Tab-separated table of C-alpha atoms in Angstrom:
chain	number	residue	atom	x	y	z
A	1	MET	CA	19.861	16.056	-10.063
A	2	SER	CA	22.546	16.089	-13.017
A	3	ASP	CA	25.043	18.109	-10.543
A	4	ARG	CA	25.105	15.245	-8.251
A	5	LYS	CA	28.121	12.886	-7.938
A	6	ALA	CA	27.752	9.542	-6.708
A	7	VAL	CA	30.388	8.726	-3.802
A	8	PHE	CA	29.839	5.158	-4.351
A	9	GLU	CA	28.795	2.399	-7.180
A	10	TRP	CA	28.182	-0.960	-6.933
A	11	ILE	CA	27.007	-4.109	-9.193
A	12	MET	CA	24.787	-6.029	-7.227
A	13	GLN	CA	25.261	-9.971	-8.655
A	14	PRO	CA	21.997	-12.024	-8.652
A	15	GLY	CA	22.379	-14.168	-5.417
A	16	THR	CA	24.198	-11.292	-3.524
A	17	GLY	CA	23.714	-8.409	-1.204
A	18	LYS	CA	25.525	-5.097	0.273
A	19	ALA	CA	25.554	-3.615	3.380
A	20	LEU	CA	26.191	0.111	2.863
A	21	GLU	CA	26.900	2.659	5.432
A	22	LEU	CA	24.544	5.809	4.797
A	23	ARG	CA	25.173	8.968	6.558
A	24	LYS	CA	22.540	10.996	7.644
A	25	GLY	CA	21.475	13.169	4.182
A	26	GLN	CA	23.267	10.663	2.042
A	27	ILE	CA	20.836	8.836	-0.903
A	28	LEU	CA	20.904	5.253	-1.792
A	29	ARG	CA	19.511	4.753	-5.432
A	30	VAL	CA	18.179	1.398	-6.539
A	31	GLU	CA	18.061	1.060	-10.355
A	32	GLN	CA	17.463	-1.889	-12.707
A	33	ILE	CA	20.442	-2.661	-15.405
A	34	GLU	CA	17.596	-5.007	-17.010
A	35	GLY	CA	14.209	-4.172	-15.359
A	36	ALA	CA	11.904	-6.375	-13.985
A	37	GLN	CA	13.991	-7.340	-10.666
A	38	CYS	CA	12.796	-7.041	-7.120
A	39	VAL	CA	15.293	-6.032	-4.220
A	40	ASP	CA	14.737	-7.016	-0.591
A	41	PHE	CA	15.996	-4.463	1.626
A	42	ASN	CA	16.104	-3.593	5.630
A	43	CYS	CA	17.961	-1.111	7.270
A	44	PHE	CA	19.706	-0.172	11.300
A	45	ASN	CA	20.162	2.462	13.224
A	46	LEU	CA	24.238	2.524	12.091
A	47	HIS	CA	24.745	3.077	15.728
A	48	ASP	CA	22.142	1.006	17.223
A	49	TYR	CA	21.490	-2.470	15.536
A	50	LYS	CA	18.094	-2.985	17.295
A	51	GLU	CA	16.496	-0.306	15.826
A	52	PHE	CA	15.784	-1.724	12.299
A	53	MET	CA	13.170	-0.874	9.619
A	54	HIS	CA	10.130	-2.550	10.733
A	55	CYS	CA	7.654	-3.688	7.913
A	56	GLY	CA	4.277	-3.391	10.162
A	57	ARG	CA	4.828	-0.233	11.430
A	58	THR	CA	5.838	1.257	7.916
A	59	ARG	CA	2.269	-0.388	6.500
A	60	THR	CA	0.321	1.071	9.538
A	61	VAL	CA	1.317	4.224	8.209
A	62	HIS	CA	1.521	4.523	4.560
A	63	GLY	CA	-0.288	1.188	3.167
A	64	PHE	CA	0.938	-2.237	1.527
A	65	ASN	CA	2.680	-0.063	-0.974
A	66	PRO	CA	4.792	2.663	0.211
A	67	SER	CA	6.243	4.626	-2.450
A	68	LYS	CA	7.676	8.401	-3.122
A	69	GLY	CA	6.835	10.475	-0.447
A	70	THR	CA	6.547	8.050	2.314
A	71	PHE	CA	8.955	7.046	4.945
A	72	LEU	CA	10.219	3.892	6.368
A	73	TRP	CA	9.799	3.575	9.613
A	74	SER	CA	11.519	1.518	13.138
A	75	ALA	CA	9.617	-0.699	15.406
A	76	PRO	CA	8.163	0.255	18.660
A	77	PRO	CA	9.472	1.999	20.784
A	78	ARG	CA	12.140	3.876	18.711
A	79	GLU	CA	8.865	4.660	16.256
A	80	GLN	CA	11.316	6.858	14.332
A	81	ALA	CA	11.157	7.660	10.641
A	82	MET	CA	14.491	6.224	9.376
A	83	MET	CA	14.659	7.086	5.572
A	84	TYR	CA	12.473	8.350	3.411
A	85	ILE	CA	11.324	7.545	-0.436
A	86	LEU	CA	12.523	10.463	-2.299
A	87	GLU	CA	12.079	9.036	-5.698
A	88	ASP	CA	10.163	6.073	-7.080
A	89	THR	CA	10.102	5.908	-10.917
A	90	TYR	CA	8.143	2.343	-11.051
A	91	GLY	CA	5.693	3.059	-8.087
A	92	ARG	CA	5.130	-0.584	-6.985
A	93	ASN	CA	6.550	-1.679	-3.827
A	94	ASP	CA	5.585	-3.927	-0.523
A	95	VAL	CA	5.518	-4.520	2.912
A	96	LEU	CA	3.218	-7.736	3.162
A	97	PHE	CA	5.508	-10.398	2.460
A	98	PRO	CA	7.824	-11.217	4.671
A	99	ARG	CA	11.560	-11.782	2.518
A	100	CYS	CA	11.943	-15.591	1.114
A	101	SER	CA	13.754	-17.953	2.841
A	102	ALA	CA	15.291	-21.747	2.208
A	103	TYR	CA	12.085	-23.180	3.755
A	104	LEU	CA	10.146	-21.824	1.617
A	105	TYR	CA	12.314	-23.234	-1.545
A	106	GLU	CA	12.380	-26.572	0.406
A	107	SER	CA	8.643	-26.616	1.459
A	108	ALA	CA	7.606	-25.508	-2.048
A	109	TYR	CA	10.440	-26.629	-4.500
A	110	GLY	CA	11.975	-29.641	-3.107
A	111	PHE	CA	15.299	-27.256	-3.131
A	112	HIS	CA	18.098	-28.586	-0.343
A	113	GLN	CA	19.535	-25.220	-1.151
A	114	HIS	CA	18.331	-22.376	-3.098
A	115	THR	CA	19.228	-18.710	-3.238
A	116	ASN	CA	16.825	-16.860	-0.757
A	117	CYS	CA	16.397	-13.330	0.691
A	118	HIS	CA	16.836	-14.611	4.161
A	119	ASP	CA	20.098	-15.874	3.842
A	120	ILE	CA	21.630	-13.377	1.424
A	121	GLN	CA	20.820	-10.826	3.844
A	122	THR	CA	22.437	-12.636	6.713
A	123	GLU	CA	25.750	-13.001	4.516
A	124	ALA	CA	25.577	-9.230	3.859
A	125	GLN	CA	24.954	-7.973	7.144
A	126	ARG	CA	27.674	-10.658	8.817
A	127	GLU	CA	30.080	-8.149	7.579
A	128	TYR	CA	28.756	-6.112	10.365
A	129	GLY	CA	28.912	-8.662	12.540
A	130	LEU	CA	25.097	-9.201	12.530
A	131	THR	CA	23.445	-12.688	12.793
A	132	PRO	CA	20.775	-14.865	10.714
A	133	ASP	CA	18.534	-13.920	13.630
A	134	ASP	CA	19.248	-10.202	12.679
A	135	VAL	CA	17.428	-10.309	9.432
A	136	HIS	CA	13.769	-8.703	9.632
A	137	ASP	CA	11.039	-8.609	6.942
A	138	SER	CA	12.116	-6.557	4.031
A	139	PHE	CA	10.349	-3.403	1.819
A	140	ASN	CA	10.157	-5.215	-1.141
A	141	MET	CA	11.470	-2.285	-4.122
A	142	PHE	CA	9.598	-3.332	-7.367
A	143	MET	CA	7.582	-6.295	-6.363
A	144	CYS	CA	4.084	-6.076	-6.939
A	145	THR	CA	1.494	-8.002	-4.961
A	146	GLU	CA	-2.075	-7.146	-4.201
A	147	VAL	CA	-4.781	-9.125	-1.684
A	148	THR	CA	-7.157	-11.160	-2.712
A	149	LEU	CA	-10.960	-10.765	-1.578
A	150	ASP	CA	-10.294	-14.231	1.064
A	151	GLY	CA	-7.848	-11.930	3.203
A	152	ARG	CA	-4.727	-13.799	1.115
A	153	ALA	CA	-2.149	-11.734	-0.295
A	154	SER	CA	-0.492	-12.976	-3.788
A	155	ILE	CA	2.435	-12.035	-6.146
A	156	THR	CA	1.846	-10.837	-9.793
A	157	ARG	CA	4.255	-10.127	-12.189
A	158	GLN	CA	6.239	-6.800	-12.455
A	159	VAL	CA	6.828	-4.701	-15.257
A	160	SER	CA	9.639	-2.426	-13.945
A	161	LYS	CA	11.812	-1.096	-17.121
A	162	LYS	CA	15.357	0.023	-17.191
A	163	GLY	CA	16.487	2.509	-15.695
A	164	ASP	CA	13.877	2.679	-13.392
A	165	TYR	CA	14.749	3.544	-9.751
A	166	ILE	CA	14.183	4.078	-6.152
A	167	GLU	CA	15.901	6.824	-3.843
A	168	LEU	CA	16.064	6.316	-0.612
A	169	LEU	CA	16.759	9.601	1.638
A	170	ALA	CA	18.718	8.567	5.261
A	171	LEU	CA	17.241	10.321	7.899
A	172	MET	CA	19.822	8.964	10.605
A	173	ASP	CA	22.865	7.129	9.944
A	174	VAL	CA	22.114	3.769	8.546
A	175	LEU	CA	23.253	0.436	7.606
A	176	ALA	CA	21.499	0.118	4.559
A	177	VAL	CA	20.940	-3.794	3.282
A	178	PRO	CA	19.586	-3.974	-0.288
A	179	ASN	CA	20.035	-7.417	-1.948
A	180	VAL	CA	18.968	-9.204	-5.673
A	181	CYS	CA	15.798	-11.446	-4.644
A	182	GLY	CA	16.495	-14.720	-4.728
A	183	ALA	CA	13.295	-16.026	-6.075
A	184	ASP	CA	14.134	-17.024	-9.999
A	185	VAL	CA	11.230	-19.459	-9.601
A	186	MET	CA	8.577	-17.451	-9.149
A	187	ARG	CA	6.745	-14.353	-10.747
A	188	THR	CA	8.396	-12.125	-8.101
A	189	SER	CA	11.207	-11.031	-10.747
A	190	ASN	CA	9.198	-12.377	-13.403
A	191	PHE	CA	11.038	-15.974	-13.711
A	192	GLY	CA	14.386	-14.440	-13.916
A	193	LEU	CA	17.475	-12.659	-11.722
A	194	LYS	CA	19.052	-9.703	-12.896
A	195	PRO	CA	21.887	-7.390	-11.629
A	196	ILE	CA	21.146	-4.225	-10.047
A	197	LYS	CA	23.116	-1.034	-9.652
A	198	LEU	CA	23.245	0.845	-6.267
A	199	GLU	CA	24.817	4.274	-6.091
A	200	ILE	CA	25.041	6.512	-3.042
A	201	PHE	CA	24.939	10.474	-3.465
A	202	GLU	CA	24.791	13.471	-1.112
A	203	ALA	CA	21.517	14.805	-0.761
A	204	SER	CA	21.300	18.632	-2.077
A	205	GLU	CA	19.857	21.201	0.294
A	206	LYS	CA	16.472	21.365	-2.053
A	207	GLU	CA	15.866	17.607	-1.720
A	208	LEU	CA	17.018	17.570	2.452
A	209	ALA	CA	13.952	20.429	2.355
A	210	SER	CA	11.869	18.125	0.408
A	211	VAL	CA	11.394	15.780	3.009
A	212	PRO	CA	8.104	16.428	5.144
A	213	LYS	CA	7.951	17.227	8.468
A	214	LEU	CA	7.432	14.842	10.738
A	215	PRO	CA	6.022	15.801	14.609
A	216	VAL	CA	8.539	14.468	17.356
A	217	LEU	CA	7.239	13.114	20.553
A	218	LYS	CA	7.775	12.015	23.787
A	219	SER	CA	6.888	8.195	22.970
A	220	GLN	CA	9.984	7.928	20.559
A	221	ARG	CA	12.063	6.260	23.140
A	222	THR	CA	15.612	5.368	23.194
A	223	PRO	CA	17.703	3.171	25.072
A	224	ALA	CA	17.857	5.682	27.514
A	225	ASP	CA	14.310	5.301	27.972
A	226	PHE	CA	14.144	1.860	28.488
A	227	ARG	CA	13.994	0.058	32.082
A	228	ASN	CA	16.439	-2.504	30.696
A	229	ALA	CA	18.442	-1.355	28.228
A	230	GLN	CA	21.102	-4.025	28.399
A	231	ILE	CA	21.305	-6.227	25.241
A	232	LYS	CA	20.677	-10.177	26.231
A	233	SER	CA	23.939	-11.516	25.127
A	234	THR	CA	22.425	-15.198	26.342
A	235	ARG	CA	20.072	-17.464	24.678
A	236	ALA	CA	18.332	-19.147	27.211
A	237	LEU	CA	15.681	-17.267	28.949
A	238	VAL	CA	15.633	-17.539	33.138
A	239	ALA	CA	13.303	-15.517	34.928
A	240	ASP	CA	14.617	-12.660	36.823
A	241	ARG	CA	14.263	-13.384	40.466
A	242	SER	CA	14.146	-9.670	41.642
A	243	TYR	CA	11.190	-8.819	39.017
A	244	SER	CA	8.522	-7.087	40.159
A	245	ALA	CA	5.993	-5.852	37.583
A	246	SER	CA	5.634	-2.371	36.806
A	247	PHE	CA	2.929	-1.919	34.086
A	248	GLN	CA	2.143	1.790	33.366
A	249	ASN	CA	-1.406	3.368	34.239
A	250	THR	CA	-2.616	0.197	36.477
A	251	PRO	CA	-4.960	-0.348	37.794
A	252	LEU	CA	-7.179	0.610	35.318
A	253	VAL	CA	-10.227	0.566	36.736
A	254	GLU	CA	-13.737	1.655	35.055
A	255	GLU	CA	-15.050	4.465	37.059
A	256	ALA	CA	-19.224	5.449	36.437
A	257	ILE	CA	-19.913	8.698	35.609
A	258	THR	CA	-24.473	9.089	35.255
A	259	ILE	CA	-25.226	10.917	32.432
A	260	GLU	CA	-28.631	12.519	32.714
A	261	LEU	CA	-30.359	12.477	29.024
A	262	SER	CA	-33.559	14.178	27.701
A	263	PRO	CA	-35.873	11.875	25.805
A	264	GLU	CA	-34.688	14.078	22.810
A	265	GLU	CA	-31.456	13.025	23.653
A	266	TYR	CA	-31.546	9.737	24.410
A	267	ALA	CA	-33.862	9.175	21.012
A	268	VAL	CA	-30.869	10.408	19.234
A	269	PHE	CA	-28.375	8.242	20.797
A	270	GLU	CA	-30.561	5.100	20.512
A	271	ARG	CA	-30.355	5.698	16.736
A	272	SER	CA	-26.646	5.831	16.874
A	273	ALA	CA	-26.017	2.768	19.611
A	274	ARG	CA	-24.835	-0.311	18.393
A	275	ALA	CA	-27.363	-2.501	19.188
A	276	ASP	CA	-25.938	-5.612	17.445
A	277	ILE	CA	-22.972	-5.292	19.243
A	278	TYR	CA	-24.062	-4.160	22.526
A	279	GLY	CA	-27.821	-5.032	22.735
A	280	ASP	CA	-29.378	-3.734	25.850
A	281	ASP	CA	-25.827	-3.093	27.828
A	282	MET	CA	-26.153	0.894	27.131
A	283	PRO	CA	-23.679	1.805	28.884
A	284	SER	CA	-20.999	-0.190	26.557
A	285	ALA	CA	-23.036	1.620	23.470
A	286	LEU	CA	-22.751	4.814	25.024
A	287	ARG	CA	-19.037	4.805	25.281
A	288	ASP	CA	-18.870	3.521	21.946
A	289	PHE	CA	-20.714	6.512	20.910
A	290	VAL	CA	-19.072	9.232	22.824
A	291	PHE	CA	-15.436	7.267	21.812
A	292	THR	CA	-16.934	7.227	17.989
A	293	TRP	CA	-17.699	10.752	17.830
A	294	TRP	CA	-14.693	11.825	19.819
A	295	GLU	CA	-12.644	9.685	16.617
A	296	ASN	CA	-14.822	11.467	14.291
A	297	LYS	CA	-13.673	14.973	15.193
A	298	TYR	CA	-10.357	14.793	16.887
A	299	LEU	CA	-8.573	11.542	15.770
A	300	ARG	CA	-4.861	13.056	14.319
A	301	ALA	CA	-3.678	10.029	13.660
A	302	ALA	CA	-5.616	7.073	12.259
A	303	SER	CA	-4.377	4.031	13.179
A	304	GLY	CA	-1.218	5.412	14.964
A	305	ALA	CA	0.321	7.213	12.198
A	306	PRO	CA	1.250	10.693	12.639
A	307	ARG	CA	-0.121	13.442	10.644
A	308	ILE	CA	2.367	13.979	8.278
A	309	GLU	CA	2.730	17.647	6.137
A	310	THR	CA	2.676	16.464	2.649
A	311	VAL	CA	3.179	20.205	1.397
A	312	GLY	CA	5.206	20.109	-1.814
A	313	VAL	CA	5.350	16.479	-1.972
A	314	ASP	CA	4.633	14.867	-5.207
A	315	GLN	CA	2.311	11.846	-3.539
A	316	LYS	CA	1.841	9.028	-6.150
B	1	MET	CA	-40.182	4.181	36.451
B	2	VAL	CA	-38.875	1.674	33.442
B	3	HIS	CA	-35.876	-0.237	34.518
B	4	GLN	CA	-33.630	-1.866	31.236
B	5	GLY	CA	-30.560	-3.230	32.067
B	6	ASP	CA	-28.544	-0.160	33.813
B	7	GLN	CA	-30.846	2.393	32.639
B	8	THR	CA	-33.978	3.972	34.367
B	9	LEU	CA	-36.318	5.720	31.979
B	10	ASP	CA	-39.138	8.027	33.002
B	11	LYS	CA	-40.817	10.678	30.611
B	12	GLN	CA	-38.705	13.470	31.704
B	13	SER	CA	-35.092	12.109	31.556
B	14	VAL	CA	-33.235	9.047	30.946
B	15	SER	CA	-29.719	7.888	33.153
B	16	ILE	CA	-27.319	6.138	31.385
B	17	GLU	CA	-23.878	5.152	33.482
B	18	LEU	CA	-21.092	5.893	31.319
B	19	ARG	CA	-18.203	4.003	32.575
B	20	LEU	CA	-14.635	5.372	32.066
B	21	ASN	CA	-11.191	4.863	33.051
B	22	SER	CA	-8.773	6.998	34.343
B	23	GLN	CA	-7.128	6.878	30.928
B	24	GLN	CA	-10.632	7.219	28.856
B	25	ARG	CA	-11.762	9.781	31.388
B	26	GLU	CA	-8.921	12.077	30.518
B	27	LEU	CA	-8.907	11.984	26.957
B	28	LEU	CA	-12.190	12.991	27.359
B	29	GLN	CA	-11.528	15.558	29.974
B	30	ARG	CA	-9.374	16.903	27.524
B	31	ALA	CA	-12.173	17.045	24.713
B	32	ALA	CA	-14.325	19.097	27.294
B	33	VAL	CA	-11.428	21.645	28.340
B	34	THR	CA	-10.984	21.943	24.352
B	35	GLU	CA	-14.773	22.386	23.672
B	36	ALA	CA	-14.844	24.820	27.088
B	37	LEU	CA	-17.394	22.174	28.698
B	38	PRO	CA	-17.358	22.337	32.424
B	39	THR	CA	-17.835	18.367	32.774
B	40	ILE	CA	-17.905	14.971	30.683
B	41	GLU	CA	-21.579	14.758	30.746
B	42	ALA	CA	-21.720	18.355	28.860
B	43	LEU	CA	-19.259	16.885	26.263
B	44	VAL	CA	-21.699	13.502	26.026
B	45	ARG	CA	-24.560	15.926	25.593
B	46	LEU	CA	-22.570	17.813	22.817
B	47	ALA	CA	-21.493	14.684	20.929
B	48	ILE	CA	-25.179	13.895	20.484
B	49	SER	CA	-26.131	17.587	19.443
B	50	GLU	CA	-23.328	17.251	16.838
B	51	THR	CA	-24.273	13.615	15.889
B	52	ALA	CA	-27.872	15.052	15.272
B	53	ALA	CA	-26.777	17.532	13.684
B	54	ALA	CA	-24.627	15.186	10.949
B	55	ALA	CA	-26.944	13.155	10.693
B	56	GLU	CA	-29.703	15.850	9.573
B	57	LYS	CA	-27.308	17.297	7.168
B	58	SER	CA	-26.718	14.278	5.508
B	59	ASN	CA	-30.568	13.504	5.125
B	60	VAL	CA	-30.479	17.097	3.287
């Protein structure tokens, strides 16, 4: 780390954000100058802005609080790991909450104008020709959240300190857009806004080698695979008169296989059959039984998350 | 003979339909190949025997 040399430095002041080009293999460090400041973040494929960091996908793979040793993913049908969290000295981040917005501050606080992450992101991204509709839900660095027993998400205060930092390694060329969260009237940044230091470094061979290996799947599609790869340039939606539906693997028709079970086999099945769900619908109960067995034995990717080889990764 | 929904019971065996679409069938056929089993029916029997074994183990 000590032989690193920053190729870019920037102090991001409260109320602002910064769009930064990162080439594959470069590291963005986001550092607390005073401490206790949330930073909203998103990134785009630098060569195709339609691919961006997707909180839902990231949440599915890594949970609500991605930290060191996890990835930031793009949305289906791309589903690529865009960035890797190489370091995270604080260890609390959030992908539950969307970026805060002007609507929030007007509806909850009565502000007609107030700093908010959506508008800050919009202004930062405008440098690259993006519109307010091109802001997406954010990876919220240093933000402490929790899920309550009644299923609601809530924000708590944070205790990040001066010098705490997160490092994101670009796994593709990206436009990275961090912003100082505009929430000065809530707990997100302990009721205050502070500047944030941004630095870009070239990753060392050792750092690049530390990234866990991910499978490359055919289902990770690019525009070359799209039936319609054209980016729509008009706002109104008008039906294509020549459209003919073509859904894959359809029609999906069930066919029955008769399974002969011995009384002993049937007894085992019956003990496990979910009568609470299926009642006397034994075919549905048997199908559930078989696929549950399959899940337990063969499922490689819970919730669609790829199996990530974490050898050598210091997971928090 | 006892008829109960889609199942037919007698003293020797019980017949139950396993209804699968083409995708579900593909998944189970792949598992059958992995297990070196000739049919999905044989795979169901394996699932039952392994479930029974797991239950027995957890009761020990």
